[in-house]
Tab-separated table of C-alpha atoms and ligand atoms in Angstrom:
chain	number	residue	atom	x	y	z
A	1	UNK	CA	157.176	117.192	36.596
A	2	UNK	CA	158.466	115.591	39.824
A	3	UNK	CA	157.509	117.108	43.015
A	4	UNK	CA	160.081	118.705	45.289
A	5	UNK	CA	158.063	119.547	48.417
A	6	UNK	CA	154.343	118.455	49.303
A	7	UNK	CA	152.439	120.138	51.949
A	8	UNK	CA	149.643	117.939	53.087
A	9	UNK	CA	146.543	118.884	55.104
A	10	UNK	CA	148.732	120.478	57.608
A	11	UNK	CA	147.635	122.296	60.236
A	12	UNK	CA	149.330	124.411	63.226
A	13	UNK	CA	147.100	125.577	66.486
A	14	UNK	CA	149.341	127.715	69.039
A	15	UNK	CA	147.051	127.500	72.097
A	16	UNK	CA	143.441	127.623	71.389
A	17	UNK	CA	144.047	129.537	67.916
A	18	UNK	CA	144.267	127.460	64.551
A	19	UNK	CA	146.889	129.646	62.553
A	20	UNK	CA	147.199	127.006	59.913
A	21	UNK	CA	144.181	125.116	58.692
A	22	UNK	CA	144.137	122.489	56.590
A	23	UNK	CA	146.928	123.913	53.940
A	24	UNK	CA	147.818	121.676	51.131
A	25	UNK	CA	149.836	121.928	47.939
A	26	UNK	CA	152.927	120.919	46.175
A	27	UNK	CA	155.994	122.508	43.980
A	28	UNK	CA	157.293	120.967	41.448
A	29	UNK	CA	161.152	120.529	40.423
A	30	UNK	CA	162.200	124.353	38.957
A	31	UNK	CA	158.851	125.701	39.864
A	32	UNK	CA	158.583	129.520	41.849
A	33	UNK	CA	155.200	129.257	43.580
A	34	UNK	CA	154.030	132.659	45.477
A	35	UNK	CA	151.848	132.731	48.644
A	36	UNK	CA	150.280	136.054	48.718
A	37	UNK	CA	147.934	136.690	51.493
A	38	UNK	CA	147.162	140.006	54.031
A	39	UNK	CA	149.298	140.335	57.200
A	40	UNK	CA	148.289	137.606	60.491
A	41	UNK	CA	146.822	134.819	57.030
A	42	UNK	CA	149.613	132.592	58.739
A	43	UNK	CA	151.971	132.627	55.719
A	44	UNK	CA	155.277	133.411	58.101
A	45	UNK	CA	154.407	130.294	60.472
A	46	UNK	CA	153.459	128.054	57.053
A	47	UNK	CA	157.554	129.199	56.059
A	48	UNK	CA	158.274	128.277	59.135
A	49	UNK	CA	156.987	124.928	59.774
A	50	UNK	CA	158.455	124.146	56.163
A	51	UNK	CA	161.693	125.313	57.603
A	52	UNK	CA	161.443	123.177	60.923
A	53	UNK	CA	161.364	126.412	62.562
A	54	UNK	CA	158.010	125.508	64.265
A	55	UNK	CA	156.195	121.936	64.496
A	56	UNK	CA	153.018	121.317	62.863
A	57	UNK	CA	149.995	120.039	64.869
A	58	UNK	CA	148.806	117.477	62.252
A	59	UNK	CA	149.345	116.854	58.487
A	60	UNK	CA	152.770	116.217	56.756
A	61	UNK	CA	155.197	118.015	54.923
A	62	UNK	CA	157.220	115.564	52.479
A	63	UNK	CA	160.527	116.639	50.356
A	64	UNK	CA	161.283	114.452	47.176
A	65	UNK	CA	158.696	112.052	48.456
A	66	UNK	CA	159.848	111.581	52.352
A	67	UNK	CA	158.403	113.412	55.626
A	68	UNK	CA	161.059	116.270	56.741
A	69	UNK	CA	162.908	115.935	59.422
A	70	UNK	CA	165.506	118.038	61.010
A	71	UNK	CA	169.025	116.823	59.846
A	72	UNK	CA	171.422	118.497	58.245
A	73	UNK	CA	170.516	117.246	54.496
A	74	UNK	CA	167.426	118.987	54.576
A	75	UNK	CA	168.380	122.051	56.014
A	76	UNK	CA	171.087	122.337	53.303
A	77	UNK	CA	168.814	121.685	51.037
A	78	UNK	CA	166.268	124.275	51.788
A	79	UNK	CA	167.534	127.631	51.897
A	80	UNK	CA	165.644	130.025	53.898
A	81	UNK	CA	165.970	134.101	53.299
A	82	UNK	CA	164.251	135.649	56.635
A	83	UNK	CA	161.833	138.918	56.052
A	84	UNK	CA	164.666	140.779	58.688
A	85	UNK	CA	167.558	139.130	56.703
A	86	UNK	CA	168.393	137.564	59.916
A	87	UNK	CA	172.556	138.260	59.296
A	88	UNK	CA	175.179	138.128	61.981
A	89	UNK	CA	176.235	141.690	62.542
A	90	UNK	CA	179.752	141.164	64.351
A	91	UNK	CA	180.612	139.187	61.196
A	92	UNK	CA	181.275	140.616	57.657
A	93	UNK	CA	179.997	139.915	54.396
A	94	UNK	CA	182.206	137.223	53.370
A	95	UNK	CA	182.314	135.623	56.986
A	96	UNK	CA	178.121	135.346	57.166
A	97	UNK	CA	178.243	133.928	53.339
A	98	UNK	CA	180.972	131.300	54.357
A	99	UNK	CA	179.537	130.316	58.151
A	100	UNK	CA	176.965	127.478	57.178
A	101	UNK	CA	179.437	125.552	54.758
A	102	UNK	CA	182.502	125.359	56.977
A	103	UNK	CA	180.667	124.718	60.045
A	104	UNK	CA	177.611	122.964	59.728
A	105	UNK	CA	179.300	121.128	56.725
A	106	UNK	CA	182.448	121.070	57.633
A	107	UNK	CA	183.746	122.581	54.079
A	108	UNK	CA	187.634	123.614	53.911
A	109	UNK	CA	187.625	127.647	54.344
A	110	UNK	CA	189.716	128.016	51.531
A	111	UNK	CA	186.809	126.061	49.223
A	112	UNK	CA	184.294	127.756	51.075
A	113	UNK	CA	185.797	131.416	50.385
A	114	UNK	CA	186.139	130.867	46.404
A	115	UNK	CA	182.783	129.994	46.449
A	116	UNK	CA	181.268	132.655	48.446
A	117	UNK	CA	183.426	134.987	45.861
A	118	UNK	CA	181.813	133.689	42.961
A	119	UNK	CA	178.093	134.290	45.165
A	120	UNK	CA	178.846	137.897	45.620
A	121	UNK	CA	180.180	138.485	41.970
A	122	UNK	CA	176.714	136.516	41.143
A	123	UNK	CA	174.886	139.066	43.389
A	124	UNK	CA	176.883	141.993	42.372
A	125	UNK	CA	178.729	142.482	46.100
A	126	UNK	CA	182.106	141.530	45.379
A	127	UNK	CA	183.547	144.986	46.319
A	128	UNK	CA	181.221	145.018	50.264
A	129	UNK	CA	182.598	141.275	50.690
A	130	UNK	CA	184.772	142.890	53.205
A	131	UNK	CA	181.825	145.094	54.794
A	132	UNK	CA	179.508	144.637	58.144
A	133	UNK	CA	175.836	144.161	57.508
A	134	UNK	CA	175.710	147.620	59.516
A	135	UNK	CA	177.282	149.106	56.523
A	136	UNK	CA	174.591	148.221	54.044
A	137	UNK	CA	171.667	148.898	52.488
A	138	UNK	CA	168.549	146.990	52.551
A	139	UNK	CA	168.695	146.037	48.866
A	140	UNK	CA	172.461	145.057	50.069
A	141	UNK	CA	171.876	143.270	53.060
A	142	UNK	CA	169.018	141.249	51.334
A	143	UNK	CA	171.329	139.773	48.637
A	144	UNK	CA	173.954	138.946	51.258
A	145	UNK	CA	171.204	136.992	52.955
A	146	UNK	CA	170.253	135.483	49.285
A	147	UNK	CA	174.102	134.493	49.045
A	148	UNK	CA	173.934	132.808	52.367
A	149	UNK	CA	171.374	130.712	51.599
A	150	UNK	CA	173.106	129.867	48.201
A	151	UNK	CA	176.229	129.325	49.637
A	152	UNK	CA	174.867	125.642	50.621
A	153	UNK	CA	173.435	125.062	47.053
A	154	UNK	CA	169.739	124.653	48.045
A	155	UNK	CA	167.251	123.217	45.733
A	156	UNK	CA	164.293	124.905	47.408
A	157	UNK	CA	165.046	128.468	48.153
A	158	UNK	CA	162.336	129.880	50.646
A	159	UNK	CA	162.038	133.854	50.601
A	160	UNK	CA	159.294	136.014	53.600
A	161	UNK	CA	158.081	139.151	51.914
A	162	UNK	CA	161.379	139.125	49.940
A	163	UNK	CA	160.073	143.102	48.829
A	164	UNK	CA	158.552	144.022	52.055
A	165	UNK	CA	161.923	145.637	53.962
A	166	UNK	CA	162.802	147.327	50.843
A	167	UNK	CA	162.520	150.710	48.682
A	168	UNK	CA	159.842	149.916	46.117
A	169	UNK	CA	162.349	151.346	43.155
A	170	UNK	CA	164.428	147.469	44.290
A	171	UNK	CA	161.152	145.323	43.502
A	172	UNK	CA	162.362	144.943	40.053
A	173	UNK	CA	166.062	144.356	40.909
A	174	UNK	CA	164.527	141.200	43.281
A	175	UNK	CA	162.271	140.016	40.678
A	176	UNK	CA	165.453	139.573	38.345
A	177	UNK	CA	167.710	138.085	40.797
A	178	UNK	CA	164.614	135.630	41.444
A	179	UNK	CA	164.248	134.848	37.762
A	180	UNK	CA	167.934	133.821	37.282
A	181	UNK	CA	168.202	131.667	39.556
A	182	UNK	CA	165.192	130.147	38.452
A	183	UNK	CA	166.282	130.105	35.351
A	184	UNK	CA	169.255	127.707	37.223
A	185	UNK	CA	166.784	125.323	38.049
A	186	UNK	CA	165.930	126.226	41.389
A	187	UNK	CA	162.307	126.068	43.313
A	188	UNK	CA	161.373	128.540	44.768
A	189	UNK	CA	158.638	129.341	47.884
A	190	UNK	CA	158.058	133.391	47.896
A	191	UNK	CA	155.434	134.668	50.762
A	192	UNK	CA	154.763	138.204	49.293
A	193	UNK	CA	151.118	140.170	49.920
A	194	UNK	CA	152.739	142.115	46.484
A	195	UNK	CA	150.375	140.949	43.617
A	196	UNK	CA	152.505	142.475	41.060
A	197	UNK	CA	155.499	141.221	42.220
A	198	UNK	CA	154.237	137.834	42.445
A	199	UNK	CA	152.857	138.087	38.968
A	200	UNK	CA	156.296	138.733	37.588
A	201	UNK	CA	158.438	136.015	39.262
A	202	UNK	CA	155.925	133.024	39.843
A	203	UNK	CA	154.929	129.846	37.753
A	204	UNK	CA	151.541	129.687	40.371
A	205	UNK	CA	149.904	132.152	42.796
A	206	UNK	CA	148.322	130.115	45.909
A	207	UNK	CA	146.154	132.949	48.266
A	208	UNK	CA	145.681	132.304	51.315
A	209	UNK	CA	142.944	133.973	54.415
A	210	UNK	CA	142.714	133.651	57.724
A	211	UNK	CA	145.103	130.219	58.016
A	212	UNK	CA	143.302	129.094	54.673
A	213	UNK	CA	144.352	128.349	50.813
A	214	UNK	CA	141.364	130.053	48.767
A	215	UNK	CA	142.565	129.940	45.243
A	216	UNK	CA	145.140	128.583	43.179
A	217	UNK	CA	146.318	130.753	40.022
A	218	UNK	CA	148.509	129.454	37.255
A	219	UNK	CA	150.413	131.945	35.667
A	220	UNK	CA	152.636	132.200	32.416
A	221	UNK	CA	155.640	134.229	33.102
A	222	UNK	CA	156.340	137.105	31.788
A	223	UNK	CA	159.505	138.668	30.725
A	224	UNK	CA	161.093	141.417	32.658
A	225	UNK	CA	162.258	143.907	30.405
B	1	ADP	P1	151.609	136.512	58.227
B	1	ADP	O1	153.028	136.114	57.969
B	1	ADP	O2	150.657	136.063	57.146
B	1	ADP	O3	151.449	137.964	58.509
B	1	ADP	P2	151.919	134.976	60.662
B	1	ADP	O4	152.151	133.586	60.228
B	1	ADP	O5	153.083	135.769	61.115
B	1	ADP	O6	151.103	135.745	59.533
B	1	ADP	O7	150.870	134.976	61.849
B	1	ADP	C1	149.598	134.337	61.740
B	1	ADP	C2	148.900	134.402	63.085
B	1	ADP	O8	149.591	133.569	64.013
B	1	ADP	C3	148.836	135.773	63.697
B	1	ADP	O9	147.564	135.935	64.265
B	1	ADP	C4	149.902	135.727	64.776
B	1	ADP	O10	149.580	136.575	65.838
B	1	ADP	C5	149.897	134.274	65.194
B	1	ADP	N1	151.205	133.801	65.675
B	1	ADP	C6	152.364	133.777	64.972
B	1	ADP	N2	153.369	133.267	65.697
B	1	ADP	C7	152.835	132.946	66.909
B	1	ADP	C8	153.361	132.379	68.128
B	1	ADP	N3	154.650	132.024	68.232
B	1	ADP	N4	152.501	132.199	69.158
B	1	ADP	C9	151.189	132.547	69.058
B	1	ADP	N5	150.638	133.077	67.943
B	1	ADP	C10	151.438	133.287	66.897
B	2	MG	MG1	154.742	137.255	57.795
């Protein structure tokens, strides 16, 4: 199996404090790897250096083979769904699903819109394309944020307690989503501190403490039924 992303030895200090300490591991092409790990383990700022949201102190963080760096390539290629769904409330569903591929890439609107229709039909949205964030639900405002992100076909997709913000009834609905677009091809990054979530979606199980990896678990996937 071909690596997608590598995390080497990296490590982040903000101040005097060493959040991230020595944290390396890799995901393979079509692999979901889970980071579970208690709240303040540093899992949010290890998303975040992998997203070029933050700079790491030392280490490296390659994709297919080369160090990141902050162009637009990468970012399209790395799909990031924030813990607060991060969505632009004065814009509606279809608008935040089409904003990254007709500005950032500069897709026509008309392309952009038939694709973002065939997203929401994907999520099961097509009939809120029309909505404001404001007039969703969680479970609803988290698969909007999921269509964003896979309105730029990513190849990793990077999810922050993807089952935190939510009623615990919608765990399984994410862990199904999750599993077809695996089943797509897709790698996939999940920070969760939901062991039985994690269990259901992930190919591995890395734990992390206190800014440290302490295991790594290998799991066979189950079926959701
Ligand atoms: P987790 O996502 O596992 O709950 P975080 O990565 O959010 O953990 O935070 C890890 C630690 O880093 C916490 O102690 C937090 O207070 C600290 N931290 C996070 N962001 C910053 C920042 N911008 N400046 C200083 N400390 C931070
Ligand atoms: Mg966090």
């Amino acid at each position: 199996m071909k690596n997608i992303l590598r995390v080497e030895n990296i490590k982040k200090v903000y101040g005097t404090k060493e959040i991230l300490k020595d944290i390396s591991f890799s995901i393979d092409e079509g692999e979901v790897i889970s980071i579970i790990g208690p709240s303040g383990s540093g899992k949010s700022t290890l998303l975040r250096c992998i997203n070029l949201l933050e700079d790491i102190t030392s280490g490296q963080i390659l994709f297919h083979g080369e160090k990141i760096k902050a162009n637009e390539e990468y970012r399209q290629k790395v799909g990031m769904v924030f813990q607060n769904f991060n969505l632009f409330p004065h814009k509606s569903v279809l608008e935040n699903i089409i904003e990254a591929p007709t500005r950032a890439l500069g897709e026509k609107k008309e392309n952009a819109i038939n694709k973002a229709n065939e997203i929401l039909s994907f999520l099961g949205l097509s009939d809120k394309a029309n909505n404001y964030p404001c007039e969703l639900s969680g479970g609803q405002k988290q698969r909007v944020a999921i269509g964003r992100a896979l309105a730029l076909n990513p190849k990793l997709m990077c999810f922050d307690e993807p089952t935190s913000a939510l009623d615990p009834s919608l765990t399984l609905d994410v862990a199904k989503l999750i599993k077809s677009l695996s089943k797509t091809g897709m790698s996939m990054l999940i920070i969760t501190h939901d062991m039985e979530f994690a269990k259901l979606v992930s190919d591995k199980i890395v734990s992390m403490d206190s800014g440290k990896i302490i295991e790594k678990h290998i799991y066979n996937k189950c079926e959701i039924i």
